[in-house]
């Protein structure tokens, strides 16, 4: 693990007596530049993490315990790096301020991997939830489809409600496709893209919306003659 060793007086304005050459590779400052400016350390700590570093240093001064803190620092080129800072007070150091010797470990990669793991765990939880919801919803759709089929069989094609029954059938088919995609996501199945006829999709959506509108509202859908092909996902 990349690291910077140092020796400095405790306190924001404490002098730096030594800092290893690795600081130039990590933060972009030479050891001489770093030691010449006691305030450089604090100025490079991420604004959200300054309090963490300061509180750890306060505990060291009050109790003499080991210094331990994790915080971000901004390199000269703007990169943000994570560090784990560990140090201890040297005994019998001359001067008004105690002197601390420590190591700054670069844990940026560790933090990145940790974040990826947390994200993967979140996605797994979402997948499990999606799978459960999709399974229950699919069962409801089967009941709706079965009852709608029975109703449609009793209606003639010219009946005023027949078109509504057909629209219910189409909506169930679309919802079933959606639940299949949710199940595919929860099971980490590969989705196979296919070309979707957007004219058909838009007309279906329009018909569904029209049946929800009041009689005094007219919905007009204008579809361009040449629509770009659109790909959608299906279960592999």
CSV table of C-alpha atoms in Angstrom, one decimal:
chain,number,residue,atom,x,y,z
A,1,UNK,CA,0.0,0.0,0.0
A,2,UNK,CA,1.5,3.4,-1.0
A,3,UNK,CA,2.4,5.5,2.0
A,4,UNK,CA,4.0,8.7,3.2
A,5,UNK,CA,6.0,8.8,6.4
A,6,UNK,CA,6.3,12.1,8.3
A,7,UNK,CA,7.4,13.8,11.6
A,8,UNK,CA,5.8,17.0,12.6
A,9,UNK,CA,4.6,19.1,15.6
A,10,UNK,CA,1.1,18.5,16.7
A,11,UNK,CA,-1.3,21.3,15.7
A,12,UNK,CA,-2.5,23.0,12.6
A,13,UNK,CA,0.5,25.4,12.6
A,14,UNK,CA,3.0,22.9,13.8
A,15,UNK,CA,6.3,22.6,12.0
A,16,UNK,CA,7.1,19.7,9.7
A,17,UNK,CA,10.5,18.2,10.3
A,18,UNK,CA,10.4,15.3,7.8
A,19,UNK,CA,8.1,14.1,5.0
A,20,UNK,CA,9.1,11.2,2.7
A,21,UNK,CA,9.6,11.7,-1.1
A,22,UNK,CA,6.4,9.7,-1.8
A,23,UNK,CA,4.4,12.9,-1.1
A,24,UNK,CA,5.4,14.3,-4.5
A,25,UNK,CA,4.0,11.3,-6.3
A,26,UNK,CA,0.8,11.2,-4.4
A,27,UNK,CA,0.0,14.9,-3.7
A,28,UNK,CA,2.2,16.7,-6.2
A,29,UNK,CA,4.3,18.6,-3.6
A,30,UNK,CA,8.0,18.2,-3.0
A,31,UNK,CA,9.1,17.5,0.6
A,32,UNK,CA,10.7,20.9,0.8
A,33,UNK,CA,7.5,22.6,-0.3
A,34,UNK,CA,5.5,20.7,2.3
A,35,UNK,CA,7.8,21.4,5.2
A,36,UNK,CA,8.1,25.1,4.3
A,37,UNK,CA,4.4,25.7,4.8
A,38,UNK,CA,2.9,24.4,8.1
A,39,UNK,CA,-0.6,25.2,7.0
A,40,UNK,CA,-0.4,23.2,3.8
A,41,UNK,CA,-1.6,20.0,5.4
A,42,UNK,CA,-4.9,21.4,6.6
A,43,UNK,CA,-5.5,23.4,3.5
A,44,UNK,CA,-5.3,20.2,1.4
A,45,UNK,CA,-7.8,18.2,3.5
A,46,UNK,CA,-11.3,17.9,1.9
A,47,UNK,CA,-13.7,20.5,3.4
A,48,UNK,CA,-16.1,17.7,4.6
A,49,UNK,CA,-13.2,15.9,6.4
A,50,UNK,CA,-11.4,18.8,8.2
A,51,UNK,CA,-13.4,18.3,11.4
A,52,UNK,CA,-12.5,14.5,11.4
A,53,UNK,CA,-8.8,15.3,11.2
A,54,UNK,CA,-8.9,18.1,13.7
A,55,UNK,CA,-10.9,16.1,16.3
A,56,UNK,CA,-8.4,13.2,16.0
A,57,UNK,CA,-5.5,15.6,16.6
A,58,UNK,CA,-7.3,17.1,19.6
A,59,UNK,CA,-7.7,13.7,21.2
A,60,UNK,CA,-4.0,13.1,20.7
A,61,UNK,CA,-3.1,16.3,22.5
A,62,UNK,CA,-5.6,15.7,25.4
A,63,UNK,CA,-4.9,12.0,26.0
A,64,UNK,CA,-1.7,11.1,24.2
A,65,UNK,CA,-3.4,8.2,22.5
A,66,UNK,CA,-2.5,7.1,19.0
A,67,UNK,CA,-3.6,9.4,16.1
A,68,UNK,CA,-6.0,7.6,13.8
A,69,UNK,CA,-8.2,9.2,11.2
A,70,UNK,CA,-9.4,8.6,7.6
A,71,UNK,CA,-9.9,11.6,5.4
A,72,UNK,CA,-9.6,12.9,1.8
A,73,UNK,CA,-7.0,15.2,0.5
A,74,UNK,CA,-6.8,17.2,-2.7
A,75,UNK,CA,-3.7,16.8,-4.7
A,76,UNK,CA,-2.1,19.7,-6.5
A,77,UNK,CA,-3.6,18.5,-9.8
A,78,UNK,CA,-7.1,18.3,-8.4
A,79,UNK,CA,-7.3,14.6,-7.7
A,80,UNK,CA,-9.0,13.5,-4.5
A,81,UNK,CA,-7.3,10.8,-2.6
A,82,UNK,CA,-8.3,8.9,0.6
A,83,UNK,CA,-5.7,8.5,3.4
A,84,UNK,CA,-5.6,6.6,6.6
A,85,UNK,CA,-3.4,8.7,8.9
A,86,UNK,CA,-1.8,6.9,11.9
A,87,UNK,CA,0.7,8.4,14.2
A,88,UNK,CA,2.0,8.6,17.8
A,89,UNK,CA,3.5,11.2,20.0
A,90,UNK,CA,7.3,10.9,20.4
A,91,UNK,CA,8.4,10.9,24.1
A,92,UNK,CA,10.5,13.7,25.5
A,93,UNK,CA,10.5,15.9,22.5
A,94,UNK,CA,12.0,19.4,23.0
A,95,UNK,CA,10.0,22.5,22.3
A,96,UNK,CA,6.6,23.8,23.2
A,97,UNK,CA,4.7,21.5,21.0
A,98,UNK,CA,4.7,17.7,21.1
A,99,UNK,CA,6.1,16.0,18.0
A,100,UNK,CA,4.2,13.2,16.2
A,101,UNK,CA,5.6,10.5,13.9
A,102,UNK,CA,3.2,8.9,11.6
A,103,UNK,CA,2.3,7.3,8.3
A,104,UNK,CA,-0.2,8.5,5.7
A,105,UNK,CA,-1.5,5.4,3.9
A,106,UNK,CA,-3.1,5.9,0.5
A,107,UNK,CA,-6.4,3.9,0.7
A,108,UNK,CA,-8.0,5.4,-2.4
A,109,UNK,CA,-8.2,2.1,-4.2
A,110,UNK,CA,-9.5,0.3,-1.1
A,111,UNK,CA,-12.2,2.9,-0.7
A,112,UNK,CA,-13.2,2.5,-4.4
A,113,UNK,CA,-13.4,-1.2,-4.0
A,114,UNK,CA,-15.4,-0.8,-0.8
A,115,UNK,CA,-17.9,1.5,-2.6
A,116,UNK,CA,-18.2,-1.0,-5.5
A,117,UNK,CA,-19.0,-3.8,-3.0
A,118,UNK,CA,-21.6,-1.6,-1.2
A,119,UNK,CA,-23.2,-0.8,-4.6
A,120,UNK,CA,-23.2,-4.4,-5.6
A,121,UNK,CA,-25.0,-5.3,-2.3
A,122,UNK,CA,-27.5,-2.6,-2.9
A,123,UNK,CA,-28.2,-3.8,-6.4
A,124,UNK,CA,-28.6,-7.4,-5.1
A,125,UNK,CA,-31.1,-6.2,-2.5
A,126,UNK,CA,-33.0,-4.2,-5.2
A,127,UNK,CA,-33.0,-7.3,-7.5
A,128,UNK,CA,-34.5,-9.5,-4.7
A,129,UNK,CA,-37.2,-6.9,-4.1
A,130,UNK,CA,-37.9,-6.5,-7.8
A,131,UNK,CA,-38.1,-10.3,-8.2
A,132,UNK,CA,-40.6,-10.6,-5.3
A,133,UNK,CA,-42.8,-7.7,-6.6
A,134,UNK,CA,-42.7,-9.0,-10.2
A,135,UNK,CA,-43.7,-12.5,-9.1
A,136,UNK,CA,-46.7,-11.3,-7.1
A,137,UNK,CA,-47.7,-8.9,-9.8
A,138,UNK,CA,-47.5,-11.6,-12.4
A,139,UNK,CA,-49.9,-13.7,-10.4
A,140,UNK,CA,-52.4,-10.8,-10.3
A,141,UNK,CA,-52.0,-10.3,-14.1
A,142,UNK,CA,-52.9,-14.0,-14.6
A,143,UNK,CA,-56.2,-13.5,-12.7
A,144,UNK,CA,-57.0,-10.3,-14.6
A,145,UNK,CA,-56.2,-12.0,-17.9
A,146,UNK,CA,-58.4,-15.0,-17.1
A,147,UNK,CA,-61.4,-13.0,-16.1
A,148,UNK,CA,-61.0,-10.7,-19.1
A,149,UNK,CA,-60.9,-13.7,-21.5
A,150,UNK,CA,-64.2,-14.9,-20.0
A,151,UNK,CA,-65.8,-11.5,-20.5
A,152,UNK,CA,-64.5,-11.1,-24.0
A,153,UNK,CA,-65.8,-14.5,-25.0
A,154,UNK,CA,-69.3,-13.4,-24.0
A,155,UNK,CA,-69.2,-10.2,-26.0
A,156,UNK,CA,-69.8,-9.9,-29.7
A,157,UNK,CA,-67.2,-8.0,-31.7
A,158,UNK,CA,-69.7,-5.2,-32.2
A,159,UNK,CA,-70.5,-4.8,-28.5
A,160,UNK,CA,-69.7,-1.4,-27.0
A,161,UNK,CA,-67.4,-3.0,-24.4
A,162,UNK,CA,-65.6,-5.4,-26.7
A,163,UNK,CA,-62.9,-2.8,-27.6
A,164,UNK,CA,-62.4,-2.2,-23.9
A,165,UNK,CA,-61.8,-5.9,-23.3
A,166,UNK,CA,-59.3,-6.0,-26.1
A,167,UNK,CA,-57.5,-3.0,-24.6
A,168,UNK,CA,-57.3,-4.8,-21.2
A,169,UNK,CA,-55.9,-7.8,-23.0
A,170,UNK,CA,-53.2,-5.6,-24.6
A,171,UNK,CA,-52.4,-3.8,-21.3
A,172,UNK,CA,-52.0,-7.2,-19.6
A,173,UNK,CA,-49.6,-8.3,-22.3
A,174,UNK,CA,-47.5,-5.2,-21.8
A,175,UNK,CA,-47.5,-5.5,-18.1
A,176,UNK,CA,-46.5,-9.2,-18.4
A,177,UNK,CA,-43.6,-8.2,-20.5
A,178,UNK,CA,-42.6,-5.7,-17.9
A,179,UNK,CA,-42.7,-8.3,-15.1
A,180,UNK,CA,-40.6,-10.6,-17.2
A,181,UNK,CA,-38.0,-7.9,-17.5
A,182,UNK,CA,-38.1,-7.3,-13.7
A,183,UNK,CA,-37.6,-11.0,-13.1
A,184,UNK,CA,-34.8,-11.1,-15.6
A,185,UNK,CA,-33.1,-8.2,-13.7
A,186,UNK,CA,-33.6,-10.0,-10.3
A,187,UNK,CA,-32.1,-13.2,-11.7
A,188,UNK,CA,-29.3,-11.3,-13.6
A,189,UNK,CA,-30.4,-12.7,-16.9
A,190,UNK,CA,-29.1,-11.1,-20.1
A,191,UNK,CA,-31.6,-8.9,-21.9
A,192,UNK,CA,-31.7,-9.4,-25.6
A,193,UNK,CA,-32.3,-6.1,-27.4
A,194,UNK,CA,-34.8,-6.1,-30.3
A,195,UNK,CA,-36.2,-3.5,-32.7
A,196,UNK,CA,-39.4,-1.9,-31.4
A,197,UNK,CA,-42.1,-0.6,-33.6
A,198,UNK,CA,-42.6,2.8,-32.0
A,199,UNK,CA,-45.7,3.5,-34.1
A,200,UNK,CA,-47.4,0.5,-32.6
A,201,UNK,CA,-46.3,1.5,-29.1
A,202,UNK,CA,-47.5,5.1,-29.4
A,203,UNK,CA,-50.8,4.0,-30.8
A,204,UNK,CA,-51.3,1.5,-28.0
A,205,UNK,CA,-50.5,4.1,-25.4
A,206,UNK,CA,-52.8,6.6,-27.1
A,207,UNK,CA,-55.7,4.1,-27.1
A,208,UNK,CA,-55.2,3.4,-23.5
A,209,UNK,CA,-55.1,7.1,-22.5
A,210,UNK,CA,-58.2,7.9,-24.6
A,211,UNK,CA,-60.3,5.5,-22.6
A,212,UNK,CA,-59.3,7.3,-19.4
A,213,UNK,CA,-60.2,10.8,-20.7
A,214,UNK,CA,-63.4,12.6,-20.3
A,215,UNK,CA,-65.7,12.8,-23.4
A,216,UNK,CA,-65.0,16.5,-23.9
A,217,UNK,CA,-61.2,15.8,-24.2
A,218,UNK,CA,-59.8,14.7,-27.5
A,219,UNK,CA,-56.3,13.2,-27.8
A,220,UNK,CA,-54.4,13.6,-31.1
A,221,UNK,CA,-51.1,11.8,-31.7
A,222,UNK,CA,-49.0,12.8,-34.6
A,223,UNK,CA,-46.3,10.3,-35.6
A,224,UNK,CA,-43.4,11.2,-37.9
A,225,UNK,CA,-43.5,9.2,-41.1
A,226,UNK,CA,-39.8,8.2,-40.7
A,227,UNK,CA,-39.1,7.2,-37.1
A,228,UNK,CA,-35.6,6.1,-36.1
A,229,UNK,CA,-35.4,2.4,-35.0
A,230,UNK,CA,-35.5,1.9,-31.3
A,231,UNK,CA,-34.2,-1.1,-29.5
A,232,UNK,CA,-35.8,-2.5,-26.4
A,233,UNK,CA,-34.9,-5.4,-24.1
A,234,UNK,CA,-36.3,-8.8,-24.0
A,235,UNK,CA,-35.3,-11.8,-21.9
A,236,UNK,CA,-32.7,-14.0,-23.4
